[in-house]
PDB file of C-alpha atoms in Angstrom:
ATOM      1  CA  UNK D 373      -6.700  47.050 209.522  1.00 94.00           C
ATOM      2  CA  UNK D 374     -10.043  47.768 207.692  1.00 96.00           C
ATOM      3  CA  UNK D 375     -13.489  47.733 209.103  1.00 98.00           C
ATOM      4  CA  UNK D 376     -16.537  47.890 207.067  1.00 97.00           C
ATOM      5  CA  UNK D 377     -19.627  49.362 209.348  1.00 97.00           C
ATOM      6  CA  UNK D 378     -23.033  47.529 207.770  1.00 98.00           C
ATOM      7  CA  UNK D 379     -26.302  48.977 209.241  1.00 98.00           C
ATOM      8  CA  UNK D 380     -28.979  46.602 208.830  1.00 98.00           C
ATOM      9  CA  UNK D 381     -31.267  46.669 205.800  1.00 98.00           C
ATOM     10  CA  UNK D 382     -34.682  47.908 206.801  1.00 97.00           C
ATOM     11  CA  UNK D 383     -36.626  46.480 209.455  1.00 98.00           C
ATOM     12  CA  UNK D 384     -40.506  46.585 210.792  1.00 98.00           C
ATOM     13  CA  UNK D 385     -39.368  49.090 213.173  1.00 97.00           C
ATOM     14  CA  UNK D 386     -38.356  51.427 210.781  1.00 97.00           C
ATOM     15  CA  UNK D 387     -41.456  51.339 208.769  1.00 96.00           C
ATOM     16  CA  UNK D 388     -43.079  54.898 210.171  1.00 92.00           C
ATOM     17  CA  UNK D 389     -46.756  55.507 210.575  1.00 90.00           C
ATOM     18  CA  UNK D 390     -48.957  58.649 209.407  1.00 87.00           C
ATOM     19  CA  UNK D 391     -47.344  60.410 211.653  1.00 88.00           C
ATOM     20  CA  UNK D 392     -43.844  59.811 210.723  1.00 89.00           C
ATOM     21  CA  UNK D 393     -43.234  57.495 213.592  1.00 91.00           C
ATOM     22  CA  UNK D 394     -41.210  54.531 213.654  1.00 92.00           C
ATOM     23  CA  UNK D 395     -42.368  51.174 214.998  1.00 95.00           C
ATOM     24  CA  UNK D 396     -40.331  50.968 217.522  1.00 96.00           C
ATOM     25  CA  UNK D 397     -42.428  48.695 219.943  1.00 95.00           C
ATOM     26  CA  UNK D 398     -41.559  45.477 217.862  1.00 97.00           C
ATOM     27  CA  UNK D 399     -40.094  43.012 219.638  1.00 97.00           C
ATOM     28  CA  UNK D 400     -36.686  42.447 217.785  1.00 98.00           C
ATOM     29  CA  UNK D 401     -38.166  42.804 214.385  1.00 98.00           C
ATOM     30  CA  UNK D 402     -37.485  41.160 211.260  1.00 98.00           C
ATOM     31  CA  UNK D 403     -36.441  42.075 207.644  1.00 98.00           C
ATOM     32  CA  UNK D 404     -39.065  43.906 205.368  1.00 98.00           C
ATOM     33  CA  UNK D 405     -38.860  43.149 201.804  1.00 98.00           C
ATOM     34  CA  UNK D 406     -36.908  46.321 201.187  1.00 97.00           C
ATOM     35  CA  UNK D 407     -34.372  45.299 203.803  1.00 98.00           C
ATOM     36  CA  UNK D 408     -33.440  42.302 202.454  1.00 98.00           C
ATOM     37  CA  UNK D 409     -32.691  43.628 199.051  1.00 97.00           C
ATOM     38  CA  UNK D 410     -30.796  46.159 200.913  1.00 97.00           C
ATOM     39  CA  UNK D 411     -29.199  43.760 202.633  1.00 97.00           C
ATOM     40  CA  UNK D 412     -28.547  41.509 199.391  1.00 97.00           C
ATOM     41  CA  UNK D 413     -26.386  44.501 197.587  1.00 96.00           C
ATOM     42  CA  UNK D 414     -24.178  45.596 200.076  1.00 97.00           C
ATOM     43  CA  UNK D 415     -21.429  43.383 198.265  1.00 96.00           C
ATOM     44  CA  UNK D 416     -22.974  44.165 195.023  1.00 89.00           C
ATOM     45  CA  UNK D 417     -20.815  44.473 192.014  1.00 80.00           C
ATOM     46  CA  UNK D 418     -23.602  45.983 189.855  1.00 76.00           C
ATOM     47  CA  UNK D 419     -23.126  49.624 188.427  1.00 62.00           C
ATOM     48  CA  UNK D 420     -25.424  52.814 188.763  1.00 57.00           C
ATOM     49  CA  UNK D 421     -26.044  53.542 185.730  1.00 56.00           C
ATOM     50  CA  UNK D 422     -24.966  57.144 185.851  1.00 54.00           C
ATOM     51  CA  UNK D 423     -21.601  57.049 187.448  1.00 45.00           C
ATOM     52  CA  UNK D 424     -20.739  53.807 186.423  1.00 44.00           C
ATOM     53  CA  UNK D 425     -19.751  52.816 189.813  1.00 52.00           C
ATOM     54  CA  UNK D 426     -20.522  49.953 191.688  1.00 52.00           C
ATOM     55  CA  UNK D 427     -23.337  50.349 194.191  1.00 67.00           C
ATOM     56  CA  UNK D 428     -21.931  47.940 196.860  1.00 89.00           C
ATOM     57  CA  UNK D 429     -19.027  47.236 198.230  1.00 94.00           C
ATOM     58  CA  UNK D 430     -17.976  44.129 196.031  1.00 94.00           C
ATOM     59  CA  UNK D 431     -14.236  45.590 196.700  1.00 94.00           C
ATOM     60  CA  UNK D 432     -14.106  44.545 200.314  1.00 96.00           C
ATOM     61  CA  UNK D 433     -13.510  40.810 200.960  1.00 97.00           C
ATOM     62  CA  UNK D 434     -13.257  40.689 204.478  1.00 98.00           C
ATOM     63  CA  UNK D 435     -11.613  37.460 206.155  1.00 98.00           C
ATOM     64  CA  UNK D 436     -13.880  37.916 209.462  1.00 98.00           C
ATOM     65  CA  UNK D 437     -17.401  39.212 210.027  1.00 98.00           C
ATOM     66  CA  UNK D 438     -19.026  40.359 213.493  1.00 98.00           C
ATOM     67  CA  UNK D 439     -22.728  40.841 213.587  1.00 98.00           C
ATOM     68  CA  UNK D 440     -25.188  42.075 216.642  1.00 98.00           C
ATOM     69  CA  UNK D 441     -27.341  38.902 217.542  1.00 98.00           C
ATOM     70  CA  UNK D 442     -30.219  40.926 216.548  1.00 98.00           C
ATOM     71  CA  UNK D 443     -32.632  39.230 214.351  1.00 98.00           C
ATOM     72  CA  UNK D 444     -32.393  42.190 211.707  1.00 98.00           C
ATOM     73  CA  UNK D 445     -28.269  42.240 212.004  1.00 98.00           C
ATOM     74  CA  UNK D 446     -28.350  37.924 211.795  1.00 98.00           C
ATOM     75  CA  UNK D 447     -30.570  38.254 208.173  1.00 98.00           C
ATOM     76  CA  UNK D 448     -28.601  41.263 206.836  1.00 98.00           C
ATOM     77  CA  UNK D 449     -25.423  39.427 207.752  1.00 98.00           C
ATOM     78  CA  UNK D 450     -26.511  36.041 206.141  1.00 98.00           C
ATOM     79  CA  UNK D 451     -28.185  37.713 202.876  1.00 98.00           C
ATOM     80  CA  UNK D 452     -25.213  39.849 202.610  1.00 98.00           C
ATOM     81  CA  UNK D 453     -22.963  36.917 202.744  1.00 98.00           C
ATOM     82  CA  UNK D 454     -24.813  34.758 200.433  1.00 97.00           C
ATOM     83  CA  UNK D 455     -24.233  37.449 197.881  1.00 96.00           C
ATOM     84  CA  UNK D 456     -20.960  38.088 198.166  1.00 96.00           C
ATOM     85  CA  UNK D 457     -19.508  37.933 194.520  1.00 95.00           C
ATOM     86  CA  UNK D 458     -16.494  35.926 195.924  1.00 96.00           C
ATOM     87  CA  UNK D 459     -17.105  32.323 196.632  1.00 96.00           C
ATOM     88  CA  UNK D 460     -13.747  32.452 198.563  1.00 97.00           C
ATOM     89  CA  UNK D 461     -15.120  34.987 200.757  1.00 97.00           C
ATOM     90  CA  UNK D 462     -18.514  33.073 200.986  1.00 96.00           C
ATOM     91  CA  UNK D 463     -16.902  29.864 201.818  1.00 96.00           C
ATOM     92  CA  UNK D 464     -13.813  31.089 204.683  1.00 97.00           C
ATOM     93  CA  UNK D 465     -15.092  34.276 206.126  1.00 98.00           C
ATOM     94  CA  UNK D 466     -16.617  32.756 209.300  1.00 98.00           C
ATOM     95  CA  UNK D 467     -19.664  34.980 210.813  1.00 98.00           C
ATOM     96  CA  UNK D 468     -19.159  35.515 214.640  1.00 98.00           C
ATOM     97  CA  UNK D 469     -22.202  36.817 216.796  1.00 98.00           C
ATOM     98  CA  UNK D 470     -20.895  39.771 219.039  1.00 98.00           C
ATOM     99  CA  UNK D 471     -23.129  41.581 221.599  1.00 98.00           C
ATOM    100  CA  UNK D 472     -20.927  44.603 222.129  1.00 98.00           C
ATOM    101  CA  UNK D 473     -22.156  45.552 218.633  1.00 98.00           C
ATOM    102  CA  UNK D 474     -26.148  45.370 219.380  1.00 98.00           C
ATOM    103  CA  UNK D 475     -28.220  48.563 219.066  1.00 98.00           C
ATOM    104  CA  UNK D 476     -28.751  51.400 221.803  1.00 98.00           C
ATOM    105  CA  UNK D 477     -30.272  49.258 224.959  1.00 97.00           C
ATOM    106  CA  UNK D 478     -32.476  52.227 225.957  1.00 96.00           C
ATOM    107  CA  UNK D 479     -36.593  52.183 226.277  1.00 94.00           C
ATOM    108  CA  UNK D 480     -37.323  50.624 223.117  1.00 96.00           C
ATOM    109  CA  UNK D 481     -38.967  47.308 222.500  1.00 97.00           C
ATOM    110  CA  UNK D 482     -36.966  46.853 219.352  1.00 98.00           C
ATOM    111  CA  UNK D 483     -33.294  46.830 221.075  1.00 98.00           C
ATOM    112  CA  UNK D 484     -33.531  44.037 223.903  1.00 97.00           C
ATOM    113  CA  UNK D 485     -32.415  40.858 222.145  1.00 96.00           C
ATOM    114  CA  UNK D 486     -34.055  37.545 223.276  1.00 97.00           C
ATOM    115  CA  UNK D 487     -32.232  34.586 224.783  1.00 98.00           C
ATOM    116  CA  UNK D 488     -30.114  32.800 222.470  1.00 98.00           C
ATOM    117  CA  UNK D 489     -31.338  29.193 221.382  1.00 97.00           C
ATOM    118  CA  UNK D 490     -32.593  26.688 219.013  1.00 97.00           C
ATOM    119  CA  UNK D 491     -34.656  29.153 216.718  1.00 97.00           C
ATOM    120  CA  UNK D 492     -31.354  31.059 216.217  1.00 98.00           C
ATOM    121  CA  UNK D 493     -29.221  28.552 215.318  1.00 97.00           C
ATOM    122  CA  UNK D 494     -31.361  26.734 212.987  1.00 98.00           C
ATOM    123  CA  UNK D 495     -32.186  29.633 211.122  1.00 98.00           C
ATOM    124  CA  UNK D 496     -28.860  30.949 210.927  1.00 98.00           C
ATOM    125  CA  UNK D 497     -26.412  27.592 210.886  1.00 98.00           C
ATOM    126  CA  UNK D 498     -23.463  29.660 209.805  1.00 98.00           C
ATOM    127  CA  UNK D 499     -22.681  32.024 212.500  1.00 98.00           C
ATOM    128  CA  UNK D 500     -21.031  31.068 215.488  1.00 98.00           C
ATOM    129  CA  UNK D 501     -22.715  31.899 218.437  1.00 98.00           C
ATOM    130  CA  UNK D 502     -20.536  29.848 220.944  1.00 97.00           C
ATOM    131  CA  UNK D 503     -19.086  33.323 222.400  1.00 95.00           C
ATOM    132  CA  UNK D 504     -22.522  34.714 222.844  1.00 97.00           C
ATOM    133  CA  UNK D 505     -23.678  34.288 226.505  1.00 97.00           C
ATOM    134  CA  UNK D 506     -27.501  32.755 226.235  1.00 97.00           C
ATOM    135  CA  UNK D 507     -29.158  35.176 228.277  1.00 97.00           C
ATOM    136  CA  UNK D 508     -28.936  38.810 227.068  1.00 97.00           C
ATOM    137  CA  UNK D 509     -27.715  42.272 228.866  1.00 96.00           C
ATOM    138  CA  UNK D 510     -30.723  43.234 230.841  1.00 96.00           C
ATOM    139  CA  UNK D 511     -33.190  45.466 228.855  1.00 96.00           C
ATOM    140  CA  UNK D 512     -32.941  49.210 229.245  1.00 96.00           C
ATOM    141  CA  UNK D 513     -29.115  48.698 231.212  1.00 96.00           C
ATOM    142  CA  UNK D 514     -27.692  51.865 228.798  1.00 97.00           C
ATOM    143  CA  UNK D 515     -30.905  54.356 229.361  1.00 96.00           C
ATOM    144  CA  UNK D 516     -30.319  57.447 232.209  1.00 93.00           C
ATOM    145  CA  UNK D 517     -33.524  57.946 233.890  1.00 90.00           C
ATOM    146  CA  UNK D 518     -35.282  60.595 236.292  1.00 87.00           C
ATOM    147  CA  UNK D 519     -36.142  63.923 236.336  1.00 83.00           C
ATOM    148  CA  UNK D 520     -32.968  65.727 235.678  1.00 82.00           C
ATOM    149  CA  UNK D 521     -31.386  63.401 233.041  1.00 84.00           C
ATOM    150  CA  UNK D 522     -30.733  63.800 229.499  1.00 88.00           C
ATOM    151  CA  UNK D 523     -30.526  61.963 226.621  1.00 91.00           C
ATOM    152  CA  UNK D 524     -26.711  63.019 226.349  1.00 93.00           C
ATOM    153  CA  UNK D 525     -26.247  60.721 229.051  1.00 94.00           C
ATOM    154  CA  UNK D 526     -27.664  57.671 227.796  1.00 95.00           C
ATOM    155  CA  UNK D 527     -25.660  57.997 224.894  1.00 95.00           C
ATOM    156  CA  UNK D 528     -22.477  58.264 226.350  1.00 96.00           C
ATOM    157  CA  UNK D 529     -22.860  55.094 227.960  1.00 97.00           C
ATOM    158  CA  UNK D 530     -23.280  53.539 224.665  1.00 98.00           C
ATOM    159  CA  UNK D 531     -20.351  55.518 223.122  1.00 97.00           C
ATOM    160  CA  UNK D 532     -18.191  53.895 225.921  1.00 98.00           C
ATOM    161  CA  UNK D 533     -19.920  50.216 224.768  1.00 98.00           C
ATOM    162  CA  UNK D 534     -19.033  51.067 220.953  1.00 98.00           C
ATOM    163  CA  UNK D 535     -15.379  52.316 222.056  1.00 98.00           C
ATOM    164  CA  UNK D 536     -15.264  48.133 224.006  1.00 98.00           C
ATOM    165  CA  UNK D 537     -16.408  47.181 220.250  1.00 98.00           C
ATOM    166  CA  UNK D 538     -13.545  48.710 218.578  1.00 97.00           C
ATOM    167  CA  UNK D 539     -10.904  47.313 220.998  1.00 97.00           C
ATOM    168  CA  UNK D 540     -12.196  44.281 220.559  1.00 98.00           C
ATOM    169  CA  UNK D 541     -12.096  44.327 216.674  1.00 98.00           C
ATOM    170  CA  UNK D 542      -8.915  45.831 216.516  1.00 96.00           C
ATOM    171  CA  UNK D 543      -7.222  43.521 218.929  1.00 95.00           C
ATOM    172  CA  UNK D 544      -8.274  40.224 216.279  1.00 97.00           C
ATOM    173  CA  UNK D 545      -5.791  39.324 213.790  1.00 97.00           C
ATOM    174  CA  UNK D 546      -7.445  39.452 210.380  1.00 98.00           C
ATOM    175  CA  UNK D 547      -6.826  42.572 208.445  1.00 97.00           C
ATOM    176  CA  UNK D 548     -10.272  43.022 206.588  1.00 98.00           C
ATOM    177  CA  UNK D 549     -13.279  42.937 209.168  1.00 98.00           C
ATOM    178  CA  UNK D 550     -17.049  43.391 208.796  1.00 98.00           C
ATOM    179  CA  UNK D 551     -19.254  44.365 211.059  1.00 98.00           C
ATOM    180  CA  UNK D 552     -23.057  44.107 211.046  1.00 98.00           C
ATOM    181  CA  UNK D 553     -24.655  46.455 213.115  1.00 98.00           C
ATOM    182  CA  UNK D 554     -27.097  49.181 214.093  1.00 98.00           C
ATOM    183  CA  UNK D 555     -27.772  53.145 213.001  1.00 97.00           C
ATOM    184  CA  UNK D 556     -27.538  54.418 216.740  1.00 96.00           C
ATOM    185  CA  UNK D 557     -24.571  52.008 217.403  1.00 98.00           C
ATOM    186  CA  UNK D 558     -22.857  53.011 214.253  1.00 97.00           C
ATOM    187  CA  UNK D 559     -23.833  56.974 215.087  1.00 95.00           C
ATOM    188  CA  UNK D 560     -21.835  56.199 218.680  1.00 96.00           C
ATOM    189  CA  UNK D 561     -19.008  54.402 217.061  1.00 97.00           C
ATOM    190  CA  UNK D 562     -18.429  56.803 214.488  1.00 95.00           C
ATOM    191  CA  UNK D 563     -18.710  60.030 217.160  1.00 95.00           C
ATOM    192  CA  UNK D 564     -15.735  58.289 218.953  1.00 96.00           C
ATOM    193  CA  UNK D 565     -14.075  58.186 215.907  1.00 95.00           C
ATOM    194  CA  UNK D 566     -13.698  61.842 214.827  1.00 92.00           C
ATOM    195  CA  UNK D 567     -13.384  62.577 218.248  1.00 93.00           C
ATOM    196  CA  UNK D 568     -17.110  64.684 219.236  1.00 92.00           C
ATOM    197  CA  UNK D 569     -17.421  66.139 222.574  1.00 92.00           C
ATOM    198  CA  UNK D 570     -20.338  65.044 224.397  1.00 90.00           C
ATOM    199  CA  UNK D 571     -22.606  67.851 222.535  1.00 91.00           C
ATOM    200  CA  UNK D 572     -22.374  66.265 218.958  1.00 90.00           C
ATOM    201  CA  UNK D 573     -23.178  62.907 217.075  1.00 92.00           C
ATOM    202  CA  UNK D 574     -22.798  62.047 213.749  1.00 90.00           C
ATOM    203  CA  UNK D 575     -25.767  61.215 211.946  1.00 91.00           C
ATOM    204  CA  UNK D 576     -26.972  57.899 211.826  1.00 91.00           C
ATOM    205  CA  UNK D 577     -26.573  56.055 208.029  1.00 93.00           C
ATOM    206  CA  UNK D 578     -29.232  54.667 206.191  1.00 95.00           C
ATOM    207  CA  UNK D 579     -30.305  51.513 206.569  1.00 97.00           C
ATOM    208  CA  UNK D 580     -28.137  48.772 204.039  1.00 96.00           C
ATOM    209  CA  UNK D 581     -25.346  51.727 204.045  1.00 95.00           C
ATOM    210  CA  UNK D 582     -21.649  51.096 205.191  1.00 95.00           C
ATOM    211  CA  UNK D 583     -19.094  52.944 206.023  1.00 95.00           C
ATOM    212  CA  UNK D 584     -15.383  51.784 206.233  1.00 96.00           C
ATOM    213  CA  UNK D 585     -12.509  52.987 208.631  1.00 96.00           C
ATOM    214  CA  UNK D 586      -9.034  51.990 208.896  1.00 95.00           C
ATOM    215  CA  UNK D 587      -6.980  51.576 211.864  1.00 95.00           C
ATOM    216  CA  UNK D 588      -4.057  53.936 212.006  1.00 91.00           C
ATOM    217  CA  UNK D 589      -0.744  52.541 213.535  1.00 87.00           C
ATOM    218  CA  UNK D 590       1.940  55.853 214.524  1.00 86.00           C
ATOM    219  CA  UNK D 591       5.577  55.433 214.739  1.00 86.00           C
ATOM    220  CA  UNK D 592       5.364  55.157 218.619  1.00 86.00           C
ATOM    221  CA  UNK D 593       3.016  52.239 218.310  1.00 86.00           C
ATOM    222  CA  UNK D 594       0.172  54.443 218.970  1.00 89.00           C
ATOM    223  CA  UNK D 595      -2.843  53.558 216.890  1.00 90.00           C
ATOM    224  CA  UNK D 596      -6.584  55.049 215.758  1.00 93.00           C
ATOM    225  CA  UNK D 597      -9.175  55.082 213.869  1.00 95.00           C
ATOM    226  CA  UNK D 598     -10.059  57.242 211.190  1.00 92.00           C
ATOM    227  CA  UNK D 599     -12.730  57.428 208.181  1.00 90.00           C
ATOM    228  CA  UNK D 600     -11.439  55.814 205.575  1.00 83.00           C
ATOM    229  CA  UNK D 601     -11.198  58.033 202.415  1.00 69.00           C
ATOM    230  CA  UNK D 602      -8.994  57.747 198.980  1.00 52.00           C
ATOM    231  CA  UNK D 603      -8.695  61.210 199.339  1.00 43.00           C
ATOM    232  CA  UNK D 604      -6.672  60.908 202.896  1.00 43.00           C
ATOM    233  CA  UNK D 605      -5.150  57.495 202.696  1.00 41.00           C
ATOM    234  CA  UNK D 606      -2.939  56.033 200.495  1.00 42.00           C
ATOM    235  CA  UNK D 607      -1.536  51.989 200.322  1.00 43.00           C
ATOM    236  CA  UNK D 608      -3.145  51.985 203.889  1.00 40.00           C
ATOM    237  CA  UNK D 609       0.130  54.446 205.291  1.00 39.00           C
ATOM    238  CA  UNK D 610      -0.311  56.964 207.621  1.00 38.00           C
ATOM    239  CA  UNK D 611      -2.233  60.183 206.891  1.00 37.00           C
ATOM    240  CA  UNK D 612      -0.495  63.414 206.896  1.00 37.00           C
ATOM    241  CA  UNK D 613      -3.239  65.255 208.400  1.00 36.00           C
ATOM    242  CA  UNK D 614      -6.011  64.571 210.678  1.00 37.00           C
ATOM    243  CA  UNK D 615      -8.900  64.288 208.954  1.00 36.00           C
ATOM    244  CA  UNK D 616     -12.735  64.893 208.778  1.00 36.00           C
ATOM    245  CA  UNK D 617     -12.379  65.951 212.214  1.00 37.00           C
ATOM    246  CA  UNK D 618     -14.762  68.278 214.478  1.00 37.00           C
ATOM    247  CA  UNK D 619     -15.477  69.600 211.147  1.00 37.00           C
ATOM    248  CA  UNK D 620     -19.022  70.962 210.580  1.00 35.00           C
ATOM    249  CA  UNK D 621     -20.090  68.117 208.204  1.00 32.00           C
TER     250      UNK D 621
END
């Protein structure tokens, strides 16, 4: 099985001040104009014009997408989709709205999602929300507080939420999945995935990047996860050796 991680193109909360700070007390923000072009090629089949590769992933035609019911995730997924150079991808993949997969429910005004209700389903008609309970997780639920606590903490409760994720994907039948999702959720996700002790974290991708992992199945019936790389993989068999993991990059 294949997964395709898709952070969000940019936002209004990402937009930082003179400061360098991001916006972060938005109230589930939308799109900027930069996000939804971002959002538009991550399917692209277009070239860079120096390597002469393509700049999206126009490769990957997945037969299922997941995406946080975050109004950032909901337009990257939809815009992404629309684009997809495929129109049998555009007219089977079904979109399914999936809360285990919204950003880090700590402090920040940009996280909480609202209720589910008309607004979201008229403006996205496509994804299926009917698995999506109406009210959302209470806000701040994943954020350790007091005088002694860390932010180590906080994050391991959403590393356990993005290891819930990954069951969940890899228990669903369809071989090529997409999911639509956040930097610190992705950053969680991906720590799980090469294995990080609670000191580490991977670094978060930009915003419209995607990153693709493939679920391992042993011998024994034992299965992982692990980065997906030509380099390490080949016809989607076993790897030899463990790779790309607790390794300094």
């Amino acid at each position: 099985k294949r997964l395709l991680l898709c952070r969000h193109g940019q936002g209004y909360h990402n937009i930082v001040d003179e400061n360098g700070k991001p916006s972060l007390h938005i109230p589930d923000p939308e799109l900027t104009s930069q996000g939804i072009e971002e959002a538009r090629v991550i399917f692209s089949s277009e070239k860079d014009d120096d390597s002469r590769k393509a700049t999206g992933r126009s490769d990957f035609h997945p037969e299922l997408l997941f995406v946080s019911p975050l109004w950032r995730t909901l337009q990257t997924a939809t815009y992404a989709m629309e684009c997809h150079p495929s129109s049998a991808v555009k007219a089977n993949c079904p979109m399914v709205a999936l809360d285990l997969l919204m950003e880090h429910n700590n402090l920040n005004a940009c996280n909480p999602r609202p209720p589910i209700g008309k607004r979201h389903r008229e403006a996205f008609p496509k994804v299926d929300f009917s698995t999506t309970e109406v009210e959302p997780p209470p806000a701040g639920i994943e954020w350790v507080s007091g005088e002694n606590a860390s932010y180590k903490e906080s994050f391991q409760m959403l590393r356990r939420r993005a290891d819930r994720a990954l069951e969940h994907i890899g228990a669903v039948p369809e071989e090529r999945v997409v999911a639509v999702c956040h930097g610190t959720f992705i950053r969680a996700l991906m720590s799980n995935v090469f294995q990080l002790g609670p000191h580490h974290a991977v670094k978060s991708p930009t915003t419209g990047e995607s990153i693709e992992i493939l679920q391992i199945e042993t011998p024994n019936g034992q299965r992982y996860w692990e980065l997906c790389n030509d380099d390490i993989t080949k016809d989607g068999r076993e790897v030899v050796r463990l790779a790309h993991r607790n390794t300094a990059e």
